[in-house]
mmCIF file of C-alpha atoms in Angstrom:
data_model
loop_
_atom_site.group_PDB
_atom_site.id
_atom_site.type_symbol
_atom_site.label_atom_id
_atom_site.label_comp_id
_atom_site.label_asym_id
_atom_site.label_seq_id
_atom_site.Cartn_x
_atom_site.Cartn_y
_atom_site.Cartn_z
ATOM 1 C CA MET A 1 33.841 76.354 203.743
ATOM 2 C CA LYS A 2 35.948 75.126 200.854
ATOM 3 C CA ALA A 3 38.560 77.599 199.684
ATOM 4 C CA THR A 4 38.370 78.835 196.094
ATOM 5 C CA PRO A 5 40.798 81.004 194.094
ATOM 6 C CA GLU A 6 38.430 83.983 194.436
ATOM 7 C CA LYS A 7 38.179 83.546 198.208
ATOM 8 C CA ASN A 8 41.950 83.229 198.440
ATOM 9 C CA LYS A 9 42.418 86.500 196.523
ATOM 10 C CA LYS A 10 40.057 88.315 198.898
ATOM 11 C CA LEU A 11 41.927 86.788 201.826
ATOM 12 C CA VAL A 12 45.273 88.130 200.585
ATOM 13 C CA LEU A 13 43.928 91.641 199.959
ATOM 14 C CA GLU A 14 42.299 91.815 203.388
ATOM 15 C CA ALA A 15 45.378 90.446 205.134
ATOM 16 C CA PHE A 16 47.863 92.774 203.446
ATOM 17 C CA ASP A 17 45.670 95.818 204.105
ATOM 18 C CA THR A 18 45.304 94.800 207.762
ATOM 19 C CA LEU A 19 49.046 94.387 208.282
ATOM 20 C CA PHE A 20 50.694 96.966 206.020
ATOM 21 C CA ASN A 21 48.148 99.809 205.933
ATOM 22 C CA LYS A 22 46.109 99.489 209.128
ATOM 23 C CA ARG A 23 49.070 98.188 211.206
ATOM 24 C CA ASN A 24 46.635 96.039 213.203
ATOM 25 C CA TYR A 25 49.088 93.317 214.245
ATOM 26 C CA ALA A 26 46.700 91.444 216.513
ATOM 27 C CA ALA A 27 44.107 91.162 213.752
ATOM 28 C CA ALA A 28 46.788 90.272 211.187
ATOM 29 C CA GLU A 29 47.973 87.243 213.170
ATOM 30 C CA LYS A 30 44.912 85.257 212.086
ATOM 31 C CA PHE A 31 46.096 85.429 208.456
ATOM 32 C CA TRP A 32 49.700 84.268 208.989
ATOM 33 C CA SER A 33 50.507 80.816 210.341
ATOM 34 C CA PRO A 34 52.789 80.705 213.428
ATOM 35 C CA ASN A 35 54.936 78.364 211.317
ATOM 36 C CA TYR A 36 54.965 80.739 208.342
ATOM 37 C CA ILE A 37 57.915 80.180 205.980
ATOM 38 C CA GLN A 38 59.402 83.291 204.393
ATOM 39 C CA HIS A 39 61.571 83.034 201.225
ATOM 40 C CA SER A 40 63.004 86.538 200.822
ATOM 41 C CA ALA A 41 66.304 88.351 200.533
ATOM 42 C CA VAL A 42 64.710 91.394 202.218
ATOM 43 C CA VAL A 43 62.233 90.160 204.837
ATOM 44 C CA PRO A 44 63.536 88.246 207.902
ATOM 45 C CA ALA A 45 62.356 84.678 208.516
ATOM 46 C CA GLY A 46 58.981 83.745 209.974
ATOM 47 C CA ARG A 47 55.854 85.638 210.941
ATOM 48 C CA SER A 48 57.690 87.572 213.647
ATOM 49 C CA GLY A 49 60.357 88.656 211.162
ATOM 50 C CA LEU A 50 57.729 90.088 208.816
ATOM 51 C CA PHE A 51 55.714 91.789 211.567
ATOM 52 C CA ASN A 52 58.799 93.337 213.188
ATOM 53 C CA LEU A 53 59.900 94.725 209.829
ATOM 54 C CA VAL A 54 56.516 96.409 209.341
ATOM 55 C CA LYS A 55 56.603 97.782 212.893
ATOM 56 C CA SER A 56 59.933 99.459 212.127
ATOM 57 C CA ALA A 57 58.633 101.152 208.953
ATOM 58 C CA PRO A 58 57.758 104.887 208.892
ATOM 59 C CA ALA A 59 54.191 106.003 209.591
ATOM 60 C CA GLU A 60 53.850 106.935 205.892
ATOM 61 C CA PHE A 61 54.518 103.355 204.769
ATOM 62 C CA ARG A 62 51.763 102.061 202.482
ATOM 63 C CA TRP A 63 50.961 98.986 200.387
ATOM 64 C CA GLN A 64 48.974 99.028 197.137
ATOM 65 C CA HIS A 65 47.969 96.115 194.967
ATOM 66 C CA GLY A 66 47.798 95.810 191.220
ATOM 67 C CA VAL A 67 47.032 92.617 189.326
ATOM 68 C CA ILE A 68 46.161 89.623 191.523
ATOM 69 C CA LEU A 69 45.984 86.021 190.288
ATOM 70 C CA ALA A 70 45.067 82.771 192.020
ATOM 71 C CA GLU A 71 45.341 79.086 191.187
ATOM 72 C CA ASN A 72 44.515 76.247 193.576
ATOM 73 C CA ASP A 73 46.144 77.165 196.929
ATOM 74 C CA THR A 74 48.488 79.842 195.533
ATOM 75 C CA VAL A 75 47.957 83.593 195.083
ATOM 76 C CA MET A 76 50.258 86.017 193.265
ATOM 77 C CA VAL A 77 49.807 89.783 193.700
ATOM 78 C CA HIS A 78 51.591 92.731 192.089
ATOM 79 C CA SER A 79 52.459 95.116 194.933
ATOM 80 C CA ARG A 80 53.814 98.619 195.487
ATOM 81 C CA TYR A 81 55.415 99.531 198.824
ATOM 82 C CA SER A 82 55.781 103.300 199.299
ATOM 83 C CA GLY A 83 56.666 105.687 202.138
ATOM 84 C CA ARG A 84 59.608 103.520 203.197
ATOM 85 C CA GLY A 85 61.822 106.445 204.221
ATOM 86 C CA VAL A 86 64.027 106.021 201.125
ATOM 87 C CA PRO A 87 63.806 107.742 197.721
ATOM 88 C CA ASN A 88 62.384 104.811 195.732
ATOM 89 C CA ASN A 89 59.174 102.877 196.099
ATOM 90 C CA LEU A 90 59.507 99.113 196.027
ATOM 91 C CA ILE A 91 57.639 97.065 193.419
ATOM 92 C CA GLY A 92 57.096 93.409 194.205
ATOM 93 C CA VAL A 93 55.420 90.230 193.105
ATOM 94 C CA ASP A 94 54.279 88.428 196.258
ATOM 95 C CA ILE A 95 53.471 84.728 195.978
ATOM 96 C CA LEU A 96 51.629 83.094 198.867
ATOM 97 C CA ARG A 97 50.672 79.493 199.546
ATOM 98 C CA ILE A 98 47.492 79.180 201.593
ATOM 99 C CA GLN A 99 46.476 76.238 203.748
ATOM 100 C CA ASP A 100 43.346 76.057 205.903
ATOM 101 C CA GLY A 101 42.733 79.787 205.479
ATOM 102 C CA VAL A 102 46.187 81.014 206.558
ATOM 103 C CA PHE A 103 49.448 81.851 204.806
ATOM 104 C CA VAL A 104 51.976 79.085 205.279
ATOM 105 C CA GLU A 105 54.650 80.063 202.750
ATOM 106 C CA HIS A 106 55.729 83.147 200.819
ATOM 107 C CA TRP A 107 58.119 84.076 197.998
ATOM 108 C CA ASP A 108 58.805 87.530 196.556
ATOM 109 C CA VAL A 109 60.580 89.271 193.684
ATOM 110 C CA LEU A 110 61.415 92.900 194.511
ATOM 111 C CA GLN A 111 62.726 95.901 192.543
ATOM 112 C CA ASP A 112 63.087 99.638 193.061
ATOM 113 C CA GLU A 113 60.411 101.484 191.097
ATOM 114 C CA ALA A 114 61.778 103.280 188.051
ATOM 115 C CA THR A 115 60.934 106.871 187.149
ATOM 116 C CA LYS A 116 60.107 107.832 183.567
ATOM 117 C CA ASP A 117 63.743 108.827 182.935
ATOM 118 C CA GLN A 118 64.986 105.519 184.313
ATOM 119 C CA SER A 119 62.577 103.250 182.434
ATOM 120 C CA LYS A 120 64.189 101.595 179.416
ATOM 121 C CA SER A 121 60.775 100.492 178.148
ATOM 122 C CA GLY A 122 59.248 103.950 178.528
ATOM 123 C CA LEU A 123 56.387 102.417 180.518
ATOM 124 C CA PRO A 124 55.613 102.473 184.269
ATOM 125 C CA MET A 125 56.330 99.411 186.418
ATOM 126 C CA PHE A 126 53.060 99.717 188.361
ATOM 127 C CA GLY A 127 49.667 101.047 187.307
ATOM 128 C CA THR A 128 49.390 103.774 184.681
ATOM 129 C CA PHE A 129 51.692 106.400 186.187
ATOM 130 C CA PHE A 130 55.419 106.674 186.782
ATOM 131 C CA ALA A 131 56.948 107.014 190.212
ATOM 132 C CA GLU A 132 58.054 110.473 191.281
ATOM 133 C CA PRO A 133 61.780 111.119 190.662
ATOM 134 C CA PRO A 134 64.019 110.234 193.641
ATOM 135 C CA ASN A 135 64.979 113.039 196.013
ATOM 136 C CA PRO A 136 68.738 113.496 195.374
ATOM 137 C CA SER A 137 69.301 114.980 198.833
ATOM 138 C CA GLY A 138 68.193 111.825 200.603
ATOM 139 C CA PRO A 139 64.980 110.274 201.925
ATOM 140 C CA ALA A 140 61.764 111.744 200.664
ATOM 141 C CA THR A 141 60.100 114.253 202.931
ATOM 142 C CA THR A 142 56.410 114.292 203.698
ATOM 143 C CA ALA A 143 54.608 117.129 201.921
ATOM 144 C CA SER A 144 52.220 119.377 203.808
ATOM 145 C CA PRO A 145 48.586 118.226 203.587
ATOM 146 C CA LEU A 146 46.641 119.701 200.700
ATOM 147 C CA THR A 147 44.115 122.317 201.790
ATOM 148 C CA VAL A 148 40.692 122.957 200.250
ATOM 149 C CA ASP A 149 41.832 126.401 199.055
ATOM 150 C CA GLN A 150 44.899 124.883 197.368
ATOM 151 C CA ALA A 151 42.736 122.176 195.798
ATOM 152 C CA ARG A 152 40.333 124.784 194.430
ATOM 153 C CA ILE A 153 43.209 126.671 192.775
ATOM 154 C CA ILE A 154 44.568 123.443 191.226
ATOM 155 C CA VAL A 155 41.258 122.204 189.773
ATOM 156 C CA TRP A 156 39.831 125.576 188.740
ATOM 157 C CA PRO A 157 41.464 125.794 185.240
ATOM 158 C CA LEU A 158 39.854 122.466 184.296
ATOM 159 C CA TYR A 159 36.401 123.714 185.296
ATOM 160 C CA ASP A 160 37.060 127.080 183.669
ATOM 161 C CA ALA A 161 37.597 125.131 180.444
ATOM 162 C CA LEU A 162 34.071 123.693 180.847
ATOM 163 C CA ASN A 163 32.437 127.109 181.026
ATOM 164 C CA GLU A 164 31.513 128.007 177.440
ATOM 165 C CA PRO A 165 34.398 125.898 176.040
ATOM 166 C CA ALA A 166 33.964 127.208 172.494
ATOM 167 C CA LYS A 167 35.209 130.590 173.716
ATOM 168 C CA LYS A 168 38.248 129.226 175.639
ATOM 169 C CA ASP A 169 41.736 127.933 174.911
ATOM 170 C CA VAL A 170 40.787 124.558 176.333
ATOM 171 C CA ALA A 171 44.151 122.909 175.727
ATOM 172 C CA ALA A 172 46.025 125.680 177.575
ATOM 173 C CA LEU A 173 43.659 125.542 180.553
ATOM 174 C CA LEU A 174 43.967 121.758 180.833
ATOM 175 C CA ALA A 175 47.756 122.025 180.579
ATOM 176 C CA LYS A 176 47.698 124.511 183.448
ATOM 177 C CA ALA A 177 45.659 122.139 185.616
ATOM 178 C CA ALA A 178 46.955 118.684 184.684
ATOM 179 C CA HIS A 179 50.160 116.799 183.951
ATOM 180 C CA SER A 180 50.925 115.829 180.344
ATOM 181 C CA ASP A 181 50.237 112.140 181.134
ATOM 182 C CA TYR A 182 46.927 112.946 182.852
ATOM 183 C CA ARG A 183 44.309 110.194 182.672
ATOM 184 C CA SER A 184 40.566 110.890 182.806
ATOM 185 C CA PHE A 185 38.821 107.613 183.646
ATOM 186 C CA HIS A 186 35.204 107.156 182.551
ATOM 187 C CA THR A 187 35.204 103.517 183.696
ATOM 188 C CA ASN A 188 37.527 101.782 186.156
ATOM 189 C CA GLU A 189 39.823 100.846 183.259
ATOM 190 C CA ASP A 190 39.102 103.126 180.279
ATOM 191 C CA PHE A 191 40.464 106.661 180.104
ATOM 192 C CA LEU A 192 41.068 109.670 177.897
ATOM 193 C CA THR A 193 44.394 111.465 177.661
ATOM 194 C CA ARG A 194 44.654 115.181 178.312
ATOM 195 C CA ASP A 195 44.598 115.942 174.576
ATOM 196 C CA GLN A 196 41.610 113.654 173.990
ATOM 197 C CA LEU A 197 39.775 115.311 176.868
ATOM 198 C CA ALA A 198 40.419 118.723 175.318
ATOM 199 C CA ASP A 199 38.697 117.525 172.128
ATOM 200 C CA VAL A 200 35.686 116.332 174.151
ATOM 201 C CA PHE A 201 35.437 119.718 175.882
ATOM 202 C CA ARG A 202 35.614 121.572 172.555
ATOM 203 C CA ASN A 203 32.892 119.391 171.021
ATOM 204 C CA MET A 204 30.646 119.961 174.025
ATOM 205 C CA GLY A 205 31.186 123.701 173.605
ATOM 206 C CA VAL A 206 29.978 123.502 170.016
ATOM 207 C CA ILE A 207 26.878 121.474 170.880
ATOM 208 C CA VAL A 208 26.092 123.327 174.148
ATOM 209 C CA PRO A 209 27.299 126.925 173.579
ATOM 210 C CA ASP A 210 26.063 128.126 176.988
ATOM 211 C CA LEU A 211 27.522 125.183 178.935
ATOM 212 C CA ARG A 212 28.293 126.072 182.555
ATOM 213 C CA TRP A 213 30.041 123.884 185.114
ATOM 214 C CA GLU A 214 29.823 125.120 188.698
ATOM 215 C CA ILE A 215 31.810 123.742 191.640
ATOM 216 C CA LYS A 216 29.314 123.077 194.429
ATOM 217 C CA ASP A 217 31.586 121.388 196.976
ATOM 218 C CA ILE A 218 35.230 120.331 197.391
ATOM 219 C CA GLN A 219 36.597 117.767 199.828
ATOM 220 C CA VAL A 220 40.276 116.843 200.277
ATOM 221 C CA ILE A 221 41.474 113.411 201.431
ATOM 222 C CA GLY A 222 45.268 113.185 201.419
ATOM 223 C CA ASP A 223 46.370 113.714 197.805
ATOM 224 C CA GLN A 224 42.834 113.225 196.468
ATOM 225 C CA VAL A 225 40.320 115.963 195.705
ATOM 226 C CA VAL A 226 36.605 115.196 195.428
ATOM 227 C CA VAL A 227 34.522 117.773 193.571
ATOM 228 C CA ARG A 228 30.739 117.825 193.417
ATOM 229 C CA GLY A 229 29.744 119.899 190.433
ATOM 230 C CA GLU A 230 26.645 121.032 188.595
ATOM 231 C CA ALA A 231 26.438 121.196 184.800
ATOM 232 C CA THR A 232 23.826 123.289 183.003
ATOM 233 C CA GLY A 233 23.179 124.206 179.393
ATOM 234 C CA LYS A 234 20.858 124.090 176.382
ATOM 235 C CA PRO A 235 22.021 121.851 173.507
ATOM 236 C CA THR A 236 21.674 123.277 169.999
ATOM 237 C CA GLY A 237 22.750 120.055 168.295
ATOM 238 C CA ASP A 238 22.703 116.297 168.787
ATOM 239 C CA PHE A 239 23.666 115.679 172.425
ATOM 240 C CA TRP A 240 24.595 112.113 173.421
ATOM 241 C CA GLY A 241 22.106 110.876 170.821
ATOM 242 C CA ALA A 242 19.302 113.275 171.792
ATOM 243 C CA LYS A 243 18.001 115.840 169.317
ATOM 244 C CA PRO A 244 17.752 119.491 170.478
ATOM 245 C CA THR A 245 14.310 120.477 171.750
ATOM 246 C CA GLY A 246 14.980 124.008 172.914
ATOM 247 C CA LYS A 247 15.051 122.803 176.506
ATOM 248 C CA GLY A 248 18.054 122.862 178.824
ATOM 249 C CA PHE A 249 19.394 120.569 181.519
ATOM 250 C CA LYS A 250 20.787 120.780 185.039
ATOM 251 C CA THR A 251 22.620 117.732 186.365
ATOM 252 C CA MET A 252 25.209 116.623 188.912
ATOM 253 C CA ALA A 253 28.772 115.381 188.436
ATOM 254 C CA ILE A 254 31.284 113.813 190.824
ATOM 255 C CA ASP A 255 35.028 113.983 190.083
ATOM 256 C CA ILE A 256 37.732 112.270 192.148
ATOM 257 C CA PHE A 257 41.153 113.712 191.313
ATOM 258 C CA THR A 258 44.611 112.633 192.421
ATOM 259 C CA VAL A 259 47.124 115.472 192.793
ATOM 260 C CA LYS A 260 50.877 115.029 192.350
ATOM 261 C CA ASN A 261 53.412 117.856 192.547
ATOM 262 C CA GLY A 262 50.725 120.514 192.492
ATOM 263 C CA LYS A 263 48.889 119.320 189.353
ATOM 264 C CA LEU A 264 46.214 116.793 188.494
ATOM 265 C CA ALA A 265 47.516 113.307 187.716
ATOM 266 C CA SER A 266 44.240 111.427 187.213
ATOM 267 C CA CYS A 267 40.487 111.627 187.619
ATOM 268 C CA TYR A 268 37.656 109.142 188.034
ATOM 269 C CA HIS A 269 34.398 110.840 187.135
ATOM 270 C CA ILE A 270 30.703 110.196 186.735
ATOM 271 C CA GLU A 271 27.999 112.513 185.382
ATOM 272 C CA ASN A 272 24.246 111.989 185.572
ATOM 273 C CA TRP A 273 23.642 112.412 181.846
ATOM 274 C CA MET A 274 20.512 110.224 181.995
ATOM 275 C CA THR A 275 18.750 112.929 183.994
ATOM 276 C CA ALA A 276 20.033 115.585 181.585
ATOM 277 C CA LEU A 277 18.628 113.705 178.591
ATOM 278 C CA GLN A 278 15.285 113.264 180.336
ATOM 279 C CA GLN A 279 15.100 117.003 181.006
ATOM 280 C CA ILE A 280 15.879 117.835 177.377
ATOM 281 C CA GLY A 281 13.190 115.469 176.120
ATOM 282 C CA LYS A 282 10.358 116.589 178.397
#
């Protein structure tokens, strides 16, 4: 099948995940030509040079991708390499030339990832969050896995703020739970800041005075916390475009949080408000 830029992008993402994250070297060989040419000041020459470097990396080593672009036979991907056994993550732009479905040539531009204090622009080098500050005593140590009980303690102030919000100091509760640069994503790209989220909670408390938000289940995966919740209440004012009818709602919500240094750094969330609106209107 003829290669296209979109197919080439998918090829790069699959290949990098196979090699860097899954460490499946046998499977990764099909993506890299035996005659692979490596232009890098960091990575040794050839396919074997790259694979041997990955084999020597710590178990915590991980690759993440950001923006990825493709044109003709060339793909460029914004990459973060973390867990390298040194204080700083590595941010790179990897450029690959693809021929007959395999990588035949590669160039990179690499930099240590700056923390917020180090950034002259005041903006992160990768994604929407800054890197953690370097460990001055040497290589970063691996934190103990987050437990469900610890996760419940971390997220609880946020959910407490959703229980009759009009009666709570919402801003203080969110500050207790989340970092100041917390991002609450309602699409894959669009988010509210912590302060904006506090305003949303307050407004909901005015419209739904008896709002309750119960944690039904918590699951922990690494530094991520998944919460299945249940929201109930009876609107007394216009609620997402629906007029009050004297009827209440009960609906489900799913929140996926990322925890950093004991507080919430981000959340991707979805609530079944369609069902809630149907219940109010019946």
